[in-house]
XYZ file of C-alpha atoms in Angstrom:
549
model
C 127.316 80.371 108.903
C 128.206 77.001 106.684
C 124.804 74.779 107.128
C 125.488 73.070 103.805
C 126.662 69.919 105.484
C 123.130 69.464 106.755
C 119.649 69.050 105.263
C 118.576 71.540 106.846
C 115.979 72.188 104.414
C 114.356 68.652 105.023
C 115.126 69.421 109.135
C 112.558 72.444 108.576
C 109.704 71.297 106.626
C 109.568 67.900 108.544
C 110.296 68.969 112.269
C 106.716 69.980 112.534
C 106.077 66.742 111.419
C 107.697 65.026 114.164
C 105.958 67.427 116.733
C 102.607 66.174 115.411
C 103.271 62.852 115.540
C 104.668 63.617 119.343
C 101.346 65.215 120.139
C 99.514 62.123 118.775
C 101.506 59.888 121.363
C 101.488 62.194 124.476
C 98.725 62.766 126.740
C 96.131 65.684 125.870
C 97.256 67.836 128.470
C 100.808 68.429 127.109
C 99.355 68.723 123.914
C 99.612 72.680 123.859
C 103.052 73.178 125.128
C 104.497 70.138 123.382
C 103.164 71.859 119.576
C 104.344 75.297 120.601
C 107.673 74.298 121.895
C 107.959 72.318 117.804
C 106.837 75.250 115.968
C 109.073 77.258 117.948
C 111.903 74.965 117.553
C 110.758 75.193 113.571
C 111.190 79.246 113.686
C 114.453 78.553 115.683
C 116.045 76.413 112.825
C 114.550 78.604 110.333
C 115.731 81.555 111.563
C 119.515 79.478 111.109
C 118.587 79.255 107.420
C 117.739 82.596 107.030
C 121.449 83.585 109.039
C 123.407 80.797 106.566
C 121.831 82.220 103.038
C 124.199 84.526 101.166
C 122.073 87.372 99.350
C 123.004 88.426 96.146
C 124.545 85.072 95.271
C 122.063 83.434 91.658
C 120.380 80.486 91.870
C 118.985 78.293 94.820
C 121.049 77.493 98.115
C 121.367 74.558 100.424
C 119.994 72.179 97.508
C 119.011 68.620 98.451
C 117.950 66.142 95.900
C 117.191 62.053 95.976
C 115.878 59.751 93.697
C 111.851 59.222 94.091
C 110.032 57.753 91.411
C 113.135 57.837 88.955
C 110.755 56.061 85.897
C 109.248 59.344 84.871
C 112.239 61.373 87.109
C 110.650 62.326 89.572
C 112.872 63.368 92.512
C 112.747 64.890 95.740
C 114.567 68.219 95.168
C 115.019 71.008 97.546
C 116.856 74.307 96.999
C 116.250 78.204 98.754
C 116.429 81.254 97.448
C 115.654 84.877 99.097
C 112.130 84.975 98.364
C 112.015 81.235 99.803
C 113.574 82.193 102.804
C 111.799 85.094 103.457
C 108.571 83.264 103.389
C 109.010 80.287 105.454
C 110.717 82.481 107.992
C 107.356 84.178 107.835
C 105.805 80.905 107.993
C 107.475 79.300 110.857
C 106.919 83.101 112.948
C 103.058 82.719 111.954
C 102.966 79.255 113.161
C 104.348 79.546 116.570
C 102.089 82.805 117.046
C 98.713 81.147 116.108
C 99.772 77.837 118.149
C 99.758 80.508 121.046
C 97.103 81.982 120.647
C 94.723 79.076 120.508
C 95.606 77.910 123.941
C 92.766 79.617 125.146
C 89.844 79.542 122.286
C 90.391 75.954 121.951
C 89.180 73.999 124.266
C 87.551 70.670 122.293
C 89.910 68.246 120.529
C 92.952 69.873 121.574
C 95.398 67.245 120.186
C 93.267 66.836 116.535
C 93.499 70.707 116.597
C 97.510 70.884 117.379
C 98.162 67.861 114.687
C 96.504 69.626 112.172
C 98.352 72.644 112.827
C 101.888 71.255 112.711
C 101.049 69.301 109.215
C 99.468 72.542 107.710
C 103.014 73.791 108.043
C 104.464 71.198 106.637
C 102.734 71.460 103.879
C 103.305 75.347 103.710
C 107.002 75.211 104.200
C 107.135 71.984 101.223
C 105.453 74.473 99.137
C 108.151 77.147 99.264
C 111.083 75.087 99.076
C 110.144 72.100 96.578
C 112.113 72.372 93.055
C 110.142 69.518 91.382
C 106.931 70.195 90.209
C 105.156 67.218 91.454
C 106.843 67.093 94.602
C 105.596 70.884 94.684
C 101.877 69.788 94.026
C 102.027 67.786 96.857
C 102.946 69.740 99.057
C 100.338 71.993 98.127
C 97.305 69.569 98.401
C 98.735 68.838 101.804
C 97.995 72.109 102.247
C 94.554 71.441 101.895
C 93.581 68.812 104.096
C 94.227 70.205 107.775
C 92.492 73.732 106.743
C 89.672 72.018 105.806
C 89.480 70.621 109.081
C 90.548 73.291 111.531
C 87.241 75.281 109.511
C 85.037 72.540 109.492
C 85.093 71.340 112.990
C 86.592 74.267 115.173
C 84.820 77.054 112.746
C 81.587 78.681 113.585
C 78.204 78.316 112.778
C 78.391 78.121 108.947
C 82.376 76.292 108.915
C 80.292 73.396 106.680
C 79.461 76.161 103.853
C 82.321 77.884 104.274
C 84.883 74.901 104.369
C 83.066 73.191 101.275
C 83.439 76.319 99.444
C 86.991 76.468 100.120
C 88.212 72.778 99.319
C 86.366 72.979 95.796
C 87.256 75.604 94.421
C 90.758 74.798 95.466
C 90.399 71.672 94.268
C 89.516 72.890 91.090
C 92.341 75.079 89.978
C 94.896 72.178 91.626
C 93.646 69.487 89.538
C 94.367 71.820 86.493
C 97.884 72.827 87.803
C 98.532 69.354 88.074
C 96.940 68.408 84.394
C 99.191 71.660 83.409
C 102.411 70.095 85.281
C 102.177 66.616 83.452
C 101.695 68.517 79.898
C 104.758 70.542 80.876
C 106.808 67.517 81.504
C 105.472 65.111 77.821
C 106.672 68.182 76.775
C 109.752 68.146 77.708
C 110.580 64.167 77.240
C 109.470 64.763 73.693
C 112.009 67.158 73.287
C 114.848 64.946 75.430
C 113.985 61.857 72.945
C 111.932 60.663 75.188
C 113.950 60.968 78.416
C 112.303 61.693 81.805
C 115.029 62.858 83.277
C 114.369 66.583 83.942
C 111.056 66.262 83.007
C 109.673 67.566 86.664
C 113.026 69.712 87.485
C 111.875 72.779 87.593
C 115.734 74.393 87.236
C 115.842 71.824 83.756
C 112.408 73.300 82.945
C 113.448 76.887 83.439
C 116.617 76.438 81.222
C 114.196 74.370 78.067
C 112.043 77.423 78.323
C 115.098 80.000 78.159
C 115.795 77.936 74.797
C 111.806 78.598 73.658
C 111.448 74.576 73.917
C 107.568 75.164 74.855
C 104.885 75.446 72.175
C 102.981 78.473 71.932
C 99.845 76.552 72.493
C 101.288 74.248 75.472
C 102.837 78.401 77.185
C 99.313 79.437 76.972
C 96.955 76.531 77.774
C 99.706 75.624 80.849
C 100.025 79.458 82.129
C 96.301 79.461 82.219
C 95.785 76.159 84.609
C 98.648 77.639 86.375
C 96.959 80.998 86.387
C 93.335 79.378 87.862
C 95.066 77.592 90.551
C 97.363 80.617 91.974
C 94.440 82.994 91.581
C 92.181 81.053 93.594
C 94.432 81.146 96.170
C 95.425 84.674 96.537
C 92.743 84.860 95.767
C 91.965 87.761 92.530
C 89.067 88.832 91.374
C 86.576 87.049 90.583
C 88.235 83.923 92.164
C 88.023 85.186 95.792
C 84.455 84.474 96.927
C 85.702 81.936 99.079
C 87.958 83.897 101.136
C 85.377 86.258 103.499
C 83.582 82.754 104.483
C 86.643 81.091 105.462
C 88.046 83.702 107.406
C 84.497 84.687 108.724
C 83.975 80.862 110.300
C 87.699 80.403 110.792
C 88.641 79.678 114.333
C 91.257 83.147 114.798
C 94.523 81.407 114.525
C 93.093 79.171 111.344
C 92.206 83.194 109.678
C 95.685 84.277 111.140
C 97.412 81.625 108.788
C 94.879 81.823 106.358
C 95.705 85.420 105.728
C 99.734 85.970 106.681
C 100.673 82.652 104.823
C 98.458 80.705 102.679
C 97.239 83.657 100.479
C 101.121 84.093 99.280
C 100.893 80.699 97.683
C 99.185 81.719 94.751
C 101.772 84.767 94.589
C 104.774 82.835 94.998
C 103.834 80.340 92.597
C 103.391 83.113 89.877
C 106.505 84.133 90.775
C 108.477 80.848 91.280
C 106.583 78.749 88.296
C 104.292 80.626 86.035
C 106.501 83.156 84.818
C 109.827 81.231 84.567
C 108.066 78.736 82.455
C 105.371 80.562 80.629
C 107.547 83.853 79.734
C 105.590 84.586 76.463
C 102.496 83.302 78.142
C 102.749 85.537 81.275
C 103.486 88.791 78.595
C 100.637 87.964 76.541
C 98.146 87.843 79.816
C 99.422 90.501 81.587
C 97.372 93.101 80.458
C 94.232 90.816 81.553
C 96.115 90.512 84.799
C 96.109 93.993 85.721
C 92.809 94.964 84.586
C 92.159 92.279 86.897
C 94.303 93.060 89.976
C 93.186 96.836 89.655
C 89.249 95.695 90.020
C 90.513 93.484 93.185
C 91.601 96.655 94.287
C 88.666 98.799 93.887
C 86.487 95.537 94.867
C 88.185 94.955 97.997
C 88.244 98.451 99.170
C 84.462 99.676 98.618
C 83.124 95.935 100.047
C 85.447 96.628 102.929
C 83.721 99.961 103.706
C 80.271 98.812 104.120
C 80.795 95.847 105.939
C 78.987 95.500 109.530
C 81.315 92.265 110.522
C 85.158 93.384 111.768
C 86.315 89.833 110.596
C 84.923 90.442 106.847
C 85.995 93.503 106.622
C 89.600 92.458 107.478
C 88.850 89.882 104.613
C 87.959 92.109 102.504
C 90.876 94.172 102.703
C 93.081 91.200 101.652
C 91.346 91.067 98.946
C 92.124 94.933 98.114
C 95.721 94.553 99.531
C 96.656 91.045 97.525
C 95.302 93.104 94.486
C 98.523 95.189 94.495
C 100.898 92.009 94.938
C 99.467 90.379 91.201
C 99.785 94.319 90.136
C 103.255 94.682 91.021
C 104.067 90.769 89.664
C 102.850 91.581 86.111
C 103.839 95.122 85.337
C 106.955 93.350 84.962
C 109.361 96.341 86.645
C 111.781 95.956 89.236
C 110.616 98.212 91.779
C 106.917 96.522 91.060
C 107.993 93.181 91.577
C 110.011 94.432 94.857
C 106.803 96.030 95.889
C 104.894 93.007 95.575
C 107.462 90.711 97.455
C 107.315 93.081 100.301
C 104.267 93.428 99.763
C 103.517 89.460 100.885
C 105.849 89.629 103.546
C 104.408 93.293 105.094
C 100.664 91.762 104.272
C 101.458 88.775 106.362
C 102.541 90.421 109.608
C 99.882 93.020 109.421
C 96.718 91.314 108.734
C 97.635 88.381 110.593
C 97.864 90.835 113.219
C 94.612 92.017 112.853
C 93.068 88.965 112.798
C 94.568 88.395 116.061
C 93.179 91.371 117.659
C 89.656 90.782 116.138
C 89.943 87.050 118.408
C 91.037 89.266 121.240
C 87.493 91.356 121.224
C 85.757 88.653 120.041
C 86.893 86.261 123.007
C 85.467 88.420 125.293
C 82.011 89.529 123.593
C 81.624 86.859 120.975
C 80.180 89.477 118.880
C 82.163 90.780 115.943
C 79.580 93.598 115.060
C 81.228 96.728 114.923
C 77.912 99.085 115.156
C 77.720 97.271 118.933
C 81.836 98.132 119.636
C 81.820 101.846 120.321
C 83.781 103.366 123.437
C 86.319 100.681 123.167
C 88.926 102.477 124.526
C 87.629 103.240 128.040
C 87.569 99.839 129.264
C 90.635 98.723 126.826
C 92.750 101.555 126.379
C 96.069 98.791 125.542
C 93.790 97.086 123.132
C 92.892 100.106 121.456
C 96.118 101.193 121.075
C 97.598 98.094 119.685
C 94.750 98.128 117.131
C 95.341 101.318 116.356
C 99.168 100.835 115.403
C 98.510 98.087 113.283
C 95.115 99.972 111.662
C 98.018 102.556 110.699
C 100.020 100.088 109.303
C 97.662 98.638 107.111
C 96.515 102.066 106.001
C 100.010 102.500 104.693
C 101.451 104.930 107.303
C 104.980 105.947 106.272
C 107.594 105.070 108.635
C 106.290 101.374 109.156
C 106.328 98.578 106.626
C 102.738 98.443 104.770
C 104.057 101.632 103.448
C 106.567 100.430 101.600
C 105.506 97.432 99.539
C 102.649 99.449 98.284
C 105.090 102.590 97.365
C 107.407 100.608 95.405
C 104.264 98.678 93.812
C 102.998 102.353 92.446
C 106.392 103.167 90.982
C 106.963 100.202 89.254
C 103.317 100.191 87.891
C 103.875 104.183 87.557
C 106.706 103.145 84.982
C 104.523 100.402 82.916
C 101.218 101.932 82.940
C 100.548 105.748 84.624
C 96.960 105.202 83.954
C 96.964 101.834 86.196
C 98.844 103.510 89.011
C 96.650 106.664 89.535
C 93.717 104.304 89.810
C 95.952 102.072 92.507
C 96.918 105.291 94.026
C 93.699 106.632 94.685
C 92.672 103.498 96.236
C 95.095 103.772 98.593
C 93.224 106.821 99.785
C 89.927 104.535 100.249
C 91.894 102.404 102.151
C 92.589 104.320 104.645
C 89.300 105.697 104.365
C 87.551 102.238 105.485
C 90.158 101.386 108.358
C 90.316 104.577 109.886
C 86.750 104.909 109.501
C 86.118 101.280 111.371
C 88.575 102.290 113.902
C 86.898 105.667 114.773
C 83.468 103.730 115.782
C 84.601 100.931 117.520
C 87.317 102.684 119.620
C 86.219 106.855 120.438
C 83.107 108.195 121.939
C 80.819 106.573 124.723
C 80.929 103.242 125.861
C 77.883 101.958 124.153
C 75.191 99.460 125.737
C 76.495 95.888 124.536
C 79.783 96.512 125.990
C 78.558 97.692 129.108
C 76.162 95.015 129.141
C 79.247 92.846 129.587
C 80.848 94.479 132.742
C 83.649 92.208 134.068
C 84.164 90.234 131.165
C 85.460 92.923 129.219
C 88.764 93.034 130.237
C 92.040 94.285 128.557
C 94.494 92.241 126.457
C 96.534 89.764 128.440
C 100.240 89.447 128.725
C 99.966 86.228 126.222
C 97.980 88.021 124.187
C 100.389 91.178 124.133
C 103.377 88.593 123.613
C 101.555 87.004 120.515
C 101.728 90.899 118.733
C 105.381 92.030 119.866
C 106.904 90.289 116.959
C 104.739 91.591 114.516
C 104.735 95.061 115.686
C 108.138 94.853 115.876
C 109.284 93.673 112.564
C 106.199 96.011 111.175
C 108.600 99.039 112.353
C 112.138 97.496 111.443
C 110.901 96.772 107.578
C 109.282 99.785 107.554
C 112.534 101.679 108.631
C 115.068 99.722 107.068
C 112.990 97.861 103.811
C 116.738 97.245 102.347
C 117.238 94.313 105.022
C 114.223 92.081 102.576
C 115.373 93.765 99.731
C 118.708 92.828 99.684
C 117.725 88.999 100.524
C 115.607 88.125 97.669
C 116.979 90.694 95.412
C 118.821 87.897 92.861
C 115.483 86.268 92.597
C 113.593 89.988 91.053
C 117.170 89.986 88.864
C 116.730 86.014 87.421
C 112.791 86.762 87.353
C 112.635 89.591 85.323
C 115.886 88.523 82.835
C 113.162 85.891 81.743
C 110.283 87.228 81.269
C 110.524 90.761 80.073
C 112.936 89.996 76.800
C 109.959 87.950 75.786
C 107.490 89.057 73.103
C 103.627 88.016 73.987
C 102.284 84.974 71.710
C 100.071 86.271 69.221
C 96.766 85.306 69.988
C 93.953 84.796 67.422
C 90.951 87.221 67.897
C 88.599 84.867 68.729
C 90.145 83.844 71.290
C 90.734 87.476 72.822
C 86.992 88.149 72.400
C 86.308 84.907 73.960
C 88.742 85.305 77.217
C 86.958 89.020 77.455
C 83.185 87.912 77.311
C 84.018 85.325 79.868
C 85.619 87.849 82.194
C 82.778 90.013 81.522
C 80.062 87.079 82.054
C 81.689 86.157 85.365
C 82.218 89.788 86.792
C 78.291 90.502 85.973
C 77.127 87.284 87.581
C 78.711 88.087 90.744
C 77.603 91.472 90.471
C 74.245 90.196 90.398
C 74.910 87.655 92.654
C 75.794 90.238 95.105
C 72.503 92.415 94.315
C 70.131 89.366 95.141
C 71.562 87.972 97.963
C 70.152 90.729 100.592
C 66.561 89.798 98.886
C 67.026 86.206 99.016
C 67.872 87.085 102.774
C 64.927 89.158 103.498
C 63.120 86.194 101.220
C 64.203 83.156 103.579
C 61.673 84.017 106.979
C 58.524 84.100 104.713
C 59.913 80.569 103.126
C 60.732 79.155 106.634
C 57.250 80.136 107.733
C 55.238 79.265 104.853
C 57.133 75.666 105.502
C-alpha cells in the first residue's frame, strides 16, 4: 500500500491532538466515547502505516520534513523505520486499551483526564518518529507534562510524592540530553564552517559520526547525558527508584502506559541516538552497562519476591525485565539486540496486561495486598485464568512471546560474555519463581476472610474488561508463535545499528577517570542499599514521632 503521497506520519502523532481538543469543546458526557473513538481512529491509521512500510528496505520511510527555525536548522523532520513502527503501533494499541478501561475508575474530571490522555500520546508517538534532535526533545518533555498530572490528581494517596519524584528526576537527565544535543550540534557547525544546516539532523549527524567528526571528549561527555536521561526512563539500576511509586499511585490505565510504552523511551533512544552518534562512546561504556543491566536483573527479581503489594511487585518486575532490554542493546550481537527489541514490544503487551488485571481486583476490593487475596479463583474463576495466562507469559513460557525476547537476549549475550548470560539465565529461573509464587496465594486454596467479607461485590471480570485483554493475549500468542513477523520488520534497523557501532574501538579512557566512574557507581549502589535497610526503621520510627508531637 503507497501512503507516501500523504503525511501520514504528521496524521498519526497529531490526530490525538485533534481528539483532545474535541473533548475540550464537547460536553462532559461524550467525553469518554469521543477520546476512545480518536485513539482508536489513531491505532486505525497506524495500523495503515504499519501495512504501507516495506521491511528489509535501509533507512527511514514516509519522510516528512519543513523548515522550523531554519537560523540554527532546525526543522521539523519525520521519517519511520521498523523499530518506529513497531512501537507506535504498540503505542496507539496501548492507548485505545487504557482509554477503555478508565471509563469506569474515573469518575472526577473526566474531560481533564481524557485531554491528558490524548496529548500523552502525542507526545509518545513524536518521540518515535522525530529525526531532529530538538524536535525529538520536545516531544519528549511533552511527554512529561500530562503524566505528571494523570499521577498527581487521579493517583492515590501518596500521587504528590510519587509524581514529584517522577518529574525531577526526569527532569534531570532531559535537561542534560538537551545540554548534550546543543554540544552535538556546535559540534557539528564547527566542522561545516560554521553552517547550521544539519546541525540537528540526526541522518547528517549519523553520517559526521560514520566519518569520526566527534571528539573523543564531546562522544563521551554527550553519550553520558544521553546515557542519564534514557536510563532514568527505563529506568536501570540505580536510576529506577521512581518507578514502584509511580506505578504504585498511578491511576491503572496511567501504570498501563507507564509500563507498555513510556519505559521503551529510554531503550529506543539508546538505540535510535546514543549509539549511532556515540559509537566509540557506547563501546567504551558497555562493559559498565552490563554490569549494570545484570544488577537490574538480580535487583528487580529478589525485590519482586518479597513484596506484599501486587502493583509493586509488577513494578518491580519491570525493573528485572527492562534489565535484559539494556543487556541485549550493549552486548552489541545481533540476536541480543533482536532480543531486546522484542523484548520492548513482548514487555509492553504483557505487563501492561498485568497492570490491567491488578485494576480489575483492585476495583472491586480496593485492596492490592496479596496476603488478603487467597481463594481467588472460586468466586473469579475467568479472572484467574486470564491472570494466569499472562503470569505464564511473563514467566517466559515457551510457545508465547515473553519467551522469545528473553531467549534471543541470552544468546546474543551467550556470544559476548558466557559469564553475563549464566547469571541472566539463572534469573530467569527467579522469575518465575516470584510470579508463580504470587499467583499460587492469591488464586488456589480457600477463599480467605477479606474476600468473603466482600460478598456481592466481588464479582468476575466484565465483558469490557475481557475486551480490554483480547488483543494482548492475542498478539502475546501470535509473536510468541511466529516471532519472525517483528523480526523481519525492524530487521534493517539491528543491520544499520550494529554496522556502526561494533567496527568501533572504545576511546581510551584515562584511569582516573575509570576509578572515578566506579567509586561513584559503587557510592550510589551502597546508599540505596542503605537507604533500603533504614527505611522499615524510619517506618516503625514515625508513630513514636507522631505521638511525641
Amino acid at each position: 500500500m503507497d501512503v507516501s503521497a500523504i503525511p501520514i506520519l504528521s496524521i498519526i502523532i497529531f490526530l490525538p491532538l485533534v481528539g483532545a481538543f474535541a473533548v475540550a469543546l464537547a460536553p462532559a458526557t461524550v467525553a469518554r466515547p469521543l477520546a476512545l473513538g480518536f485513539a482508536f481512529l489513531t491505532f486505525i491509521v497506524s495500523l495503515i502505516l504499519l501495512v504501507g512500510y516495506l521491511p528489509g528496505r535501509p533507512g527511514f520511510q514516509f519522510g516528512e520534513s519543513y523548515d522550523w527555525i531554519p537560523f540554527f536548522g532546525i526543522r521539523y523532520v519525520l521519517g519511520a523505520d521498523g523499530l518506529s513502527v513497531a512501537l507506535v503501533v504498540l503505542t496507539t494499541l496501548m492507548s485505545w486499551v487504557a482509554i477503555l478501561a478508565s471509563f469506569k475508575p474515573i469518575q472526577t474530571r473526566i474531560k481533564e483526564y481524557m485531554i491528558s490522555f490524548l496529548v500523552l500520546e502525542v507526545g509518545l508517538i513524536g518521540v518515535f518518529l522525530a529525526l531532529d534532535t530538538f524536535l525529538f526533545y520536545i516531544f519528549w518533555e511533552i511527554v512529561l507534562v500530562p503524566m505528571y498530572l494523570i499521577i498527581g490528581i487521579w493517583g492515590g494517596a501518596n500521587r504528590i510524592y510519587a509524581t514529584i519524584k517522577f518529574v525531577l528526576y526526569t527532569l534531570v537527565g532531559s535537561l542534560l540530553m538537551l545540554v548534550a544535543i546543543i554540544a552535538t550540534a556546535y559540534a557539528y557547525q564547527a566542522g561545516h564552517d560554521g553552517s547550521w544546516v544539519g546541525a540537528f539532523d540526526f541522518e547528517a549527524l549519523r553520517a559526521y559520526a560514520t566519518t569520526g567528526g566527534f571528539s573523543d571528549a564531546l562522544q563521551l561527555g554527550a553519550f553520558l547525558a544521553f546515557f542519564l536521561a534514557f536510563a532514568i526512563k527505563v529506568p536501570m539500576f540505580p536510576f529506577h527508584t521512581w518507578l514502584p511509586d509511580a506505578h504504585t499511585e498511578a491511576p491503572t490505565a496511567g501504570s498501563v502506559i507507564l509500563a507498555a510504552v513510556m519505559l521503551k523511551l529510554g531503550a529506543y533512544g539508546f538505540i535510535r541516538f546514543a549509539l549511532p552518534l556515540f559509537p566509540a562512546a557506547a563501546q567504551t561504556f558497555a562493559p559498565v552497562i552490563i554490569v549494570l543491566s545484570l544488577i537490574a536483573i538480580i535487583y528487580g527479581a529478589i525485590v519482586a519476591l518479597v513484596q506484599p503489594d501486587l502493583k509493586r511487585l509488577v513494578a518491580y518486575s519491570s525493573v528485572s525485565h527492562m534489565g535484559f532490554v539494556t543487556l541485549g542493546i550493549f552486548v552489541f550481537t545481533q540476536q541480543g539486540l533482536q532480543g531486546a527489541i522484542l523484548q520492548m514490544i513482548n514487555h509492553g503487551l504483557i505487563t501492561g496486561a498485568l497492570f490491567l488485571l491488578v485494576g480489575v481486583i483492585y476495583e472491586r476490593t480496593h485492596d492490592r495486598t496479596i496476603a488478603k487475596m487467597g481463594g481467588l479463583s472460586a468466586p473469579t474463576p475467568v479472572y484467574a485464568a486470564v491472570f494466569g495466562f499472562f503470569v505464564l507469559a511473563s514467566a517466559g513460557l515457551p510457545g508465547l512471546s515473553g519467551f522469545v525476547g528473553e531467549f534471543l537476549v541470552l544468546l546474543g549475550t551467550f556470544e559476548s560474555n558466557p559469564y553475563a548470560a549464566a547469571v541472566a539465565t539463572f534469573v530467569m529461573i527467579l522469575a518465575a519463581g516470584y510470579l508463580l509464587y504470587m499467583y499460587g496465594r492469591i488464586v488456589f486454596g480457600e477463599v480467605s476472610g477479606f474476600l468473603a467479607s466482600l460478598g456481592d461485590h466481588l464479582t468476575d471480570m466484565t465483558p469490557v474488561e475481557v475486551l480490554t485483554l483480547v488483543p494482548l493475549g492475542t498478539l502475546v500468542v501470535v509473536f510468541g508463535l511466529q516471532p519472525g513477523l517483528l523480526l523481519n520488520l525492524f530487521s534493517s534497523t539491528v543491520s544499520e545499528t550494529l554496522d556502526e557501532v561494533v567496527p568501533t574501538a572504545p576511546i581510551a579512557v584515562p584511569t582516573t577517570v575509570v576509578v572515578g566512574t566506579v567509586g561513584l557507581v559503587v557510592v550510589l549502589v551502597l546508599a540505596r542499599v542503605v537507604w533500603a535497610l533504614l527505611k522499615p526503621r524510619r517506618a516503625a520510627l514515625a508513630p513514636e514521632g507522631a505521638a511525641a508531637h
